[in-house]
């Protein structure tokens, strides 16, 4: 998953070129992207198995969404209030996952337990406040500072953090 998500800057560069956006990347920056991708590949390895195509396809949906987000913010929603854009993003994400949830609930693959521990609720609140609200605010600041193309390079950090946390925990 880390290797697939690391494709976000590459997809962003292709999309920016396709729409002829001013933040296109010259050869040197594309070479830097490829070096970064190779670094992620060396960190997480190339042990990719294609035994679960559904998961791989969903990762590519996420990659496309991560790549499109900064582009949409700068090209279509630059004058909209941040809270409106964040709310719209969350509604769109929920709508995309709703059919999958409905399928899992009707197929019986989702196990619903009546009791949810308080620690689980606190975790959800912390993830919403820190990992979503704060991250979105920082994303807007980063887009303003470096543009949509360079913003997505932060996804190269995710696999490194995941590996370090995996070792530590």
Coordinates of N, CA and C in Angstrom, one line a residue:
X1 N 0.8 -1.2 0.0 CA 0.0 0.0 0.0 C 0.9 1.3 0.0
X2 N 2.0 1.2 0.8 CA 2.9 2.4 0.8 C 3.4 2.7 -0.5
X3 N 3.8 1.6 -1.3 CA 4.4 1.8 -2.6 C 3.3 2.4 -3.6
X4 N 2.1 1.9 -3.5 CA 1.0 2.4 -4.3 C 0.7 3.8 -4.0
X5 N 0.6 4.2 -2.8 CA 0.3 5.6 -2.4 C 1.4 6.5 -2.8
X6 N 2.7 6.0 -2.9 CA 3.8 6.8 -3.3 C 3.7 7.2 -4.8
X7 N 2.7 6.7 -5.5 CA 2.5 7.1 -6.9 C 1.8 8.4 -7.0
X8 N 1.3 8.9 -5.9 CA 0.5 10.2 -5.9 C 1.2 11.3 -6.6
X9 N 2.5 11.6 -6.3 CA 3.1 12.7 -7.0 C 3.3 12.5 -8.5
X10 N 3.5 11.2 -8.9 CA 3.6 10.9 -10.3 C 2.3 11.1 -11.0
X11 N 1.2 10.7 -10.4 CA -0.1 10.9 -11.0 C -0.4 12.4 -11.1
X12 N -0.1 13.1 -10.0 CA -0.3 14.5 -10.0 C 0.4 15.2 -11.2
X13 N 1.7 14.8 -11.3 CA 2.5 15.4 -12.4 C 1.8 15.1 -13.8
X14 N 1.3 13.9 -14.0 CA 0.7 13.6 -15.2 C -0.6 14.4 -15.4
X15 N -1.4 14.5 -14.3 CA -2.6 15.3 -14.4 C -2.4 16.7 -14.7
X16 N -1.4 17.3 -14.0 CA -1.1 18.7 -14.3 C -0.6 19.0 -15.7
X17 N 0.1 18.0 -16.3 CA 0.5 18.1 -17.7 C -0.7 18.0 -18.6
X18 N -1.6 17.0 -18.2 CA -2.7 16.8 -19.1 C -3.7 18.0 -19.2
X19 N -3.8 18.7 -18.1 CA -4.7 19.9 -18.1 C -4.0 21.2 -18.4
X20 N -2.7 21.0 -18.7 CA -1.9 22.2 -19.1 C -1.9 23.2 -18.0
X21 N -1.7 22.8 -16.8 CA -1.7 23.7 -15.6 C -0.3 24.4 -15.5
X22 N -0.3 25.5 -15.0 CA 1.0 26.3 -14.9 C 2.0 25.6 -14.0
X23 N 1.6 24.7 -13.1 CA 2.6 24.0 -12.2 C 3.1 22.8 -12.9
X24 N 3.4 22.8 -14.1 CA 3.9 21.6 -14.8 C 5.4 21.4 -14.4
X25 N 5.8 20.2 -14.5 CA 7.1 19.8 -14.0 C 8.1 19.6 -15.2
X26 N 9.3 20.2 -15.1 CA 10.3 20.0 -16.1 C 11.0 18.7 -15.8
X27 N 11.9 18.3 -16.6 CA 12.6 17.0 -16.5 C 13.3 16.8 -15.2
X28 N 13.9 17.9 -14.7 CA 14.7 17.7 -13.5 C 13.8 17.4 -12.3
X29 N 12.6 18.0 -12.2 CA 11.6 17.7 -11.2 C 11.0 16.3 -11.3
X30 N 10.8 15.9 -12.6 CA 10.2 14.6 -12.8 C 11.3 13.5 -12.4
X31 N 12.6 13.8 -12.7 CA 13.6 12.9 -12.3 C 13.7 12.8 -10.8
X32 N 13.5 13.9 -10.1 CA 13.4 13.9 -8.6 C 12.3 13.1 -8.1
X33 N 11.1 13.2 -8.8 CA 10.0 12.3 -8.4 C 10.3 10.8 -8.5
X34 N 10.9 10.5 -9.6 CA 11.3 9.1 -9.9 C 12.3 8.6 -8.8
X35 N 13.3 9.5 -8.5 CA 14.2 9.1 -7.4 C 13.5 8.9 -6.1
X36 N 12.6 9.8 -5.8 CA 11.8 9.6 -4.6 C 11.0 8.4 -4.6
X37 N 10.4 8.0 -5.7 CA 9.6 6.8 -5.8 C 10.5 5.6 -5.6
X38 N 11.7 5.6 -6.2 CA 12.6 4.6 -6.1 C 13.1 4.4 -4.6
X39 N 13.2 5.6 -3.9 CA 13.5 5.5 -2.5 C 12.4 4.8 -1.7
X40 N 11.2 5.1 -2.0 CA 10.1 4.5 -1.3 C 10.1 3.0 -1.6
X41 N 10.3 2.7 -2.9 CA 10.4 1.2 -3.3 C 11.5 0.5 -2.5
X42 N 12.6 1.1 -2.3 CA 13.7 0.5 -1.6 C 13.4 0.4 -0.1
X43 N 12.6 1.3 0.4 CA 12.2 1.3 1.8 C 11.2 0.2 2.1
X44 N 10.2 0.1 1.3 CA 9.1 -0.8 1.6 C 9.2 -2.1 0.9
X45 N 10.1 -2.1 -0.1 CA 10.3 -3.4 -0.9 C 9.4 -3.5 -2.0
X46 N 9.7 -4.5 -2.9 CA 8.8 -4.7 -4.1 C 8.1 -6.0 -4.0
X47 N 7.8 -6.4 -2.8 CA 7.0 -7.7 -2.6 C 5.6 -7.4 -2.8
X48 N 5.2 -7.2 -4.1 CA 3.8 -7.0 -4.4 C 3.2 -8.2 -5.0
X49 N 2.1 -8.6 -4.3 CA 1.3 -9.8 -4.8 C 0.0 -9.3 -5.3
X50 N -0.4 -9.8 -6.4 CA -1.6 -9.4 -7.0 C -2.8 -10.4 -6.7
X51 N -2.8 -10.9 -5.4 CA -3.8 -11.8 -5.1 C -5.1 -11.1 -4.5
X52 N -5.1 -9.8 -4.4 CA -6.2 -9.1 -4.0 C -6.4 -7.8 -4.9
X53 N -6.9 -8.0 -6.1 CA -7.0 -6.9 -7.1 C -7.9 -5.8 -6.6
X54 N -8.9 -6.2 -5.8 CA -9.9 -5.3 -5.3 C -9.2 -4.2 -4.4
X55 N -8.3 -4.7 -3.5 CA -7.6 -3.8 -2.6 C -6.6 -2.9 -3.4
X56 N -6.0 -3.4 -4.4 CA -5.1 -2.7 -5.3 C -5.9 -1.6 -6.0
X57 N -7.0 -2.0 -6.5 CA -7.9 -1.0 -7.2 C -8.3 0.1 -6.3
X58 N -8.7 -0.2 -5.1 CA -9.1 0.8 -4.1 C -7.9 1.8 -3.8
X59 N -6.7 1.2 -3.7 CA -5.5 2.0 -3.5 C -5.4 3.0 -4.6
X60 N -5.6 2.6 -5.9 CA -5.5 3.5 -7.0 C -6.6 4.5 -7.0
X61 N -7.7 4.2 -6.5 CA -8.8 5.2 -6.3 C -8.3 6.3 -5.3
X62 N -7.7 5.8 -4.2 CA -7.2 6.8 -3.3 C -6.0 7.6 -3.9
X63 N -5.2 7.0 -4.6 CA -4.1 7.7 -5.3 C -4.6 8.8 -6.2
X64 N -5.6 8.5 -7.0 CA -6.2 9.5 -7.9 C -6.9 10.6 -7.1
X65 N -7.6 10.3 -6.0 CA -8.2 11.3 -5.1 C -7.1 12.2 -4.5
X66 N -6.1 11.6 -4.0 CA -5.0 12.4 -3.4 C -4.3 13.3 -4.4
X67 N -4.2 12.8 -5.7 CA -3.6 13.6 -6.7 C -4.5 14.7 -7.2
X68 N -5.8 14.4 -7.3 CA -6.8 15.4 -7.7 C -7.1 16.5 -6.7
X69 N -7.0 16.2 -5.4 CA -7.4 17.1 -4.4 C -6.7 18.5 -4.5
X70 N -5.4 18.6 -4.5 CA -4.8 19.9 -4.6 C -5.0 20.6 -5.9
X71 N -5.2 19.8 -6.9 CA -5.5 20.4 -8.3 C -6.9 21.1 -8.2
X72 N -7.8 20.4 -7.7 CA -9.2 20.9 -7.6 C -9.3 22.1 -6.7
X73 N -8.5 22.0 -5.6 CA -8.5 23.2 -4.7 C -8.0 24.4 -5.4
X74 N -6.9 24.3 -6.1 CA -6.3 25.5 -6.7 C -7.0 25.9 -8.0
X75 N -7.6 25.0 -8.7 CA -8.3 25.4 -10.0 C -9.7 25.8 -9.9
X76 N -10.4 25.1 -9.0 CA -11.9 25.3 -8.9 C -12.4 25.9 -7.6
X77 N -11.7 25.7 -6.5 CA -12.2 26.1 -5.2 C -11.3 27.1 -4.5
X78 N -10.5 27.8 -5.2 CA -9.5 28.7 -4.5 C -10.2 29.8 -3.8
X79 N -11.4 30.2 -4.2 CA -12.1 31.3 -3.5 C -13.1 30.8 -2.5
X80 N -13.3 29.5 -2.4 CA -14.2 28.9 -1.4 C -13.6 28.9 0.0
X81 N -14.5 29.0 1.0 CA -14.0 28.9 2.4 C -13.4 27.5 2.7
X82 N -12.3 27.5 3.4 CA -11.7 26.2 3.7 C -12.6 25.2 4.3
X83 N -13.4 25.6 5.2 CA -14.4 24.7 5.9 C -15.4 24.1 4.9
X84 N -15.8 24.9 3.9 CA -16.7 24.3 2.9 C -16.0 23.3 2.1
X85 N -14.7 23.5 1.7 CA -14.0 22.6 0.9 C -13.8 21.3 1.7
X86 N -13.4 21.4 2.9 CA -13.1 20.3 3.8 C -14.4 19.4 4.0
X87 N -15.5 20.1 4.2 CA -16.8 19.4 4.3 C -17.2 18.7 3.1
X88 N -17.0 19.4 1.9 CA -17.3 18.8 0.6 C -16.4 17.5 0.4
X89 N -15.2 17.6 0.8 CA -14.3 16.5 0.6 C -14.7 15.3 1.4
X90 N -15.1 15.5 2.7 CA -15.6 14.5 3.5 C -16.9 13.8 3.1
X91 N -17.8 14.7 2.6 CA -19.1 14.2 2.0 C -18.8 13.3 0.8
X92 N -17.9 13.7 -0.1 CA -17.6 13.0 -1.3 C -17.0 11.6 -0.9
X93 N -16.1 11.7 0.0 CA -15.4 10.4 0.5 C -16.4 9.5 1.1
X94 N -17.3 10.0 1.9 CA -18.4 9.1 2.5 C -19.3 8.6 1.5
X95 N -19.7 9.4 0.5 CA -20.5 8.9 -0.6 C -19.9 7.8 -1.4
X96 N -18.6 7.9 -1.6 CA -17.9 6.9 -2.4 C -17.8 5.5 -1.6
X97 N -17.6 5.6 -0.3 CA -17.5 4.4 0.5 C -18.9 3.8 0.9
X98 N -20.0 4.6 0.8 CA -21.3 4.1 1.2 C -21.7 2.8 0.4
X99 N -21.5 2.7 -0.9 CA -21.9 1.4 -1.5 C -21.1 0.2 -1.0
X100 N -19.8 0.4 -0.7 CA -19.0 -0.7 -0.1 C -19.5 -1.1 1.2
X101 N -19.9 -0.1 2.1 CA -20.4 -0.4 3.4 C -21.8 -1.1 3.2
X102 N -22.6 -0.6 2.3 CA -23.9 -1.3 2.1 C -23.7 -2.7 1.7
X103 N -22.8 -3.0 0.8 CA -22.5 -4.3 0.4 C -22.0 -5.2 1.6
X104 N -21.1 -4.7 2.3 CA -20.6 -5.5 3.5 C -21.7 -5.7 4.5
X105 N -22.5 -4.8 4.8 CA -23.6 -5.0 5.7 C -24.6 -6.0 5.2
X106 N -25.0 -6.0 3.9 CA -25.9 -6.9 3.4 C -25.3 -8.3 3.2
X107 N -24.0 -8.4 2.9 CA -23.4 -9.7 2.7 C -23.0 -10.3 4.0
X108 N -23.1 -9.6 5.1 CA -22.7 -10.2 6.4 C -21.2 -10.2 6.7
X109 N -20.5 -9.5 5.9 CA -19.0 -9.5 6.1 C -18.6 -8.5 7.1
X110 N -19.5 -7.6 7.5 CA -19.2 -6.5 8.4 C -19.8 -7.0 9.8
X111 N -19.0 -7.1 10.8 CA -19.5 -7.5 12.1 C -19.8 -6.3 12.9
X112 N -21.0 -6.0 13.3 CA -21.4 -4.9 14.1 C -21.5 -5.4 15.5
X113 N -20.8 -4.8 16.4 CA -20.9 -5.1 17.8 C -21.7 -4.0 18.5
X114 N -22.6 -4.3 19.4 CA -23.4 -3.3 20.1 C -22.7 -2.4 21.0
X115 N -21.6 -2.9 21.6 CA -20.8 -2.1 22.6 C -19.5 -1.7 22.0
X116 N -19.3 -0.4 22.0 CA -18.1 0.2 21.5 C -17.4 0.9 22.7
X117 N -16.2 0.4 23.0 CA -15.5 1.0 24.1 C -15.2 2.5 24.0
X118 N -15.2 3.1 25.2 CA -15.0 4.6 25.2 C -13.6 4.9 24.5
X119 N -12.6 4.1 24.7 CA -11.3 4.4 24.1 C -11.4 4.4 22.6
X120 N -12.3 3.6 22.0 CA -12.5 3.6 20.5 C -13.1 4.9 20.1
X121 N -14.1 5.4 20.9 CA -14.8 6.7 20.5 C -13.8 7.8 20.7
X122 N -12.9 7.8 21.7 CA -11.9 8.8 21.9 C -10.9 8.8 20.7
X123 N -10.6 7.6 20.2 CA -9.7 7.5 19.1 C -10.3 8.1 17.9
X124 N -11.5 7.9 17.6 CA -12.2 8.4 16.5 C -12.2 10.0 16.5
X125 N -12.5 10.5 17.7 CA -12.5 12.0 17.9 C -11.1 12.5 17.7
X126 N -10.1 11.8 18.2 CA -8.7 12.3 18.0 C -8.3 12.2 16.6
X127 N -8.6 11.1 15.9 CA -8.3 11.0 14.5 C -9.0 12.1 13.7
X128 N -10.2 12.4 14.0 CA -11.0 13.4 13.3 C -10.4 14.8 13.5
X129 N -10.0 15.1 14.8 CA -9.5 16.4 15.1 C -8.1 16.6 14.6
X130 N -7.2 15.6 14.8 CA -5.8 15.8 14.5 C -5.5 15.4 13.0
X131 N -5.9 14.2 12.7 CA -5.5 13.7 11.4 C -6.4 14.2 10.2
X132 N -7.5 14.7 10.5 CA -8.3 15.3 9.4 C -8.4 16.8 9.5
X133 N -8.9 17.4 10.5 CA -9.0 18.8 10.6 C -7.7 19.5 10.5
X134 N -6.8 19.2 11.3 CA -5.5 19.8 11.3 C -4.7 19.6 10.0
X135 N -4.8 18.3 9.5 CA -4.1 18.0 8.3 C -4.7 18.8 7.1
X136 N -6.0 19.0 7.1 CA -6.6 19.7 6.0 C -6.1 21.2 6.1
X137 N -6.1 21.8 7.3 CA -5.6 23.1 7.4 C -4.2 23.3 6.9
X138 N -3.3 22.3 7.3 CA -2.0 22.4 6.9 C -1.9 22.2 5.4
X139 N -2.7 21.3 4.8 CA -2.8 21.1 3.4 C -3.0 22.4 2.6
X140 N -4.0 23.2 3.1 CA -4.3 24.4 2.4 C -3.1 25.4 2.5
X141 N -2.4 25.4 3.6 CA -1.3 26.3 3.7 C -0.1 25.8 2.8
X142 N 0.0 24.5 2.7 CA 1.1 24.0 1.8 C 0.8 24.3 0.3
X143 N -0.5 24.1 0.0 CA -0.9 24.4 -1.4 C -0.6 25.8 -1.8
X144 N -1.0 26.7 -0.8 CA -0.7 28.2 -1.1 C 0.8 28.4 -1.2
X145 N 1.6 27.7 -0.4 CA 3.0 28.0 -0.4 C 3.8 27.4 -1.6
X146 N 3.5 26.1 -2.0 CA 4.3 25.5 -3.0 C 3.5 25.0 -4.2
X147 N 2.2 25.1 -4.2 CA 1.4 24.7 -5.4 C 1.0 23.3 -5.3
X148 N 0.0 22.9 -6.2 CA -0.6 21.6 -6.1 C 0.4 20.4 -6.4
X149 N 1.4 20.7 -7.3 CA 2.3 19.6 -7.7 C 3.2 19.2 -6.6
X150 N 3.9 20.2 -6.0 CA 4.8 19.9 -5.0 C 4.2 19.4 -3.7
X151 N 2.9 19.8 -3.5 CA 2.2 19.4 -2.3 C 2.1 17.9 -2.1
X152 N 1.9 17.2 -3.2 CA 1.7 15.8 -3.1 C 2.9 15.0 -2.9
X153 N 4.1 15.6 -2.9 CA 5.4 14.9 -2.6 C 5.4 14.5 -1.2
X154 N 4.5 15.1 -0.3 CA 4.5 14.7 1.1 C 4.1 13.2 1.2
X155 N 3.5 12.6 0.2 CA 3.1 11.2 0.4 C 4.3 10.3 0.4
X156 N 5.5 10.8 0.0 CA 6.7 10.0 0.1 C 7.1 9.8 1.6
X157 N 6.6 10.6 2.5 CA 6.9 10.5 3.9 C 6.1 9.4 4.5
X158 N 4.9 9.1 4.1 CA 4.0 8.2 4.7 C 4.6 6.8 4.9
X159 N 5.2 6.2 3.8 CA 5.8 4.9 4.0 C 7.0 4.9 5.0
X160 N 7.8 5.9 5.1 CA 8.8 6.0 6.0 C 8.3 6.0 7.5
X161 N 7.3 6.8 7.7 CA 6.6 6.9 9.0 C 6.0 5.5 9.4
X162 N 5.4 4.9 8.4 CA 4.8 3.6 8.6 C 5.8 2.5 9.0
X163 N 6.9 2.5 8.3 CA 8.0 1.6 8.6 C 8.6 1.8 10.0
X164 N 8.8 3.1 10.4 CA 9.4 3.4 11.7 C 8.4 3.1 12.8
X165 N 7.1 3.4 12.6 CA 6.1 3.0 13.6 C 6.0 1.5 13.7
X166 N 6.1 0.8 12.6 CA 6.0 -0.7 12.6 C 7.1 -1.3 13.4
X167 N 8.3 -0.7 13.3 CA 9.5 -1.2 14.0 C 9.3 -0.8 15.5
X168 N 8.9 0.4 15.8 CA 8.7 0.9 17.2 C 7.6 0.1 17.9
X169 N 6.5 -0.1 17.3 CA 5.4 -0.7 18.0 C 5.5 -2.2 17.9

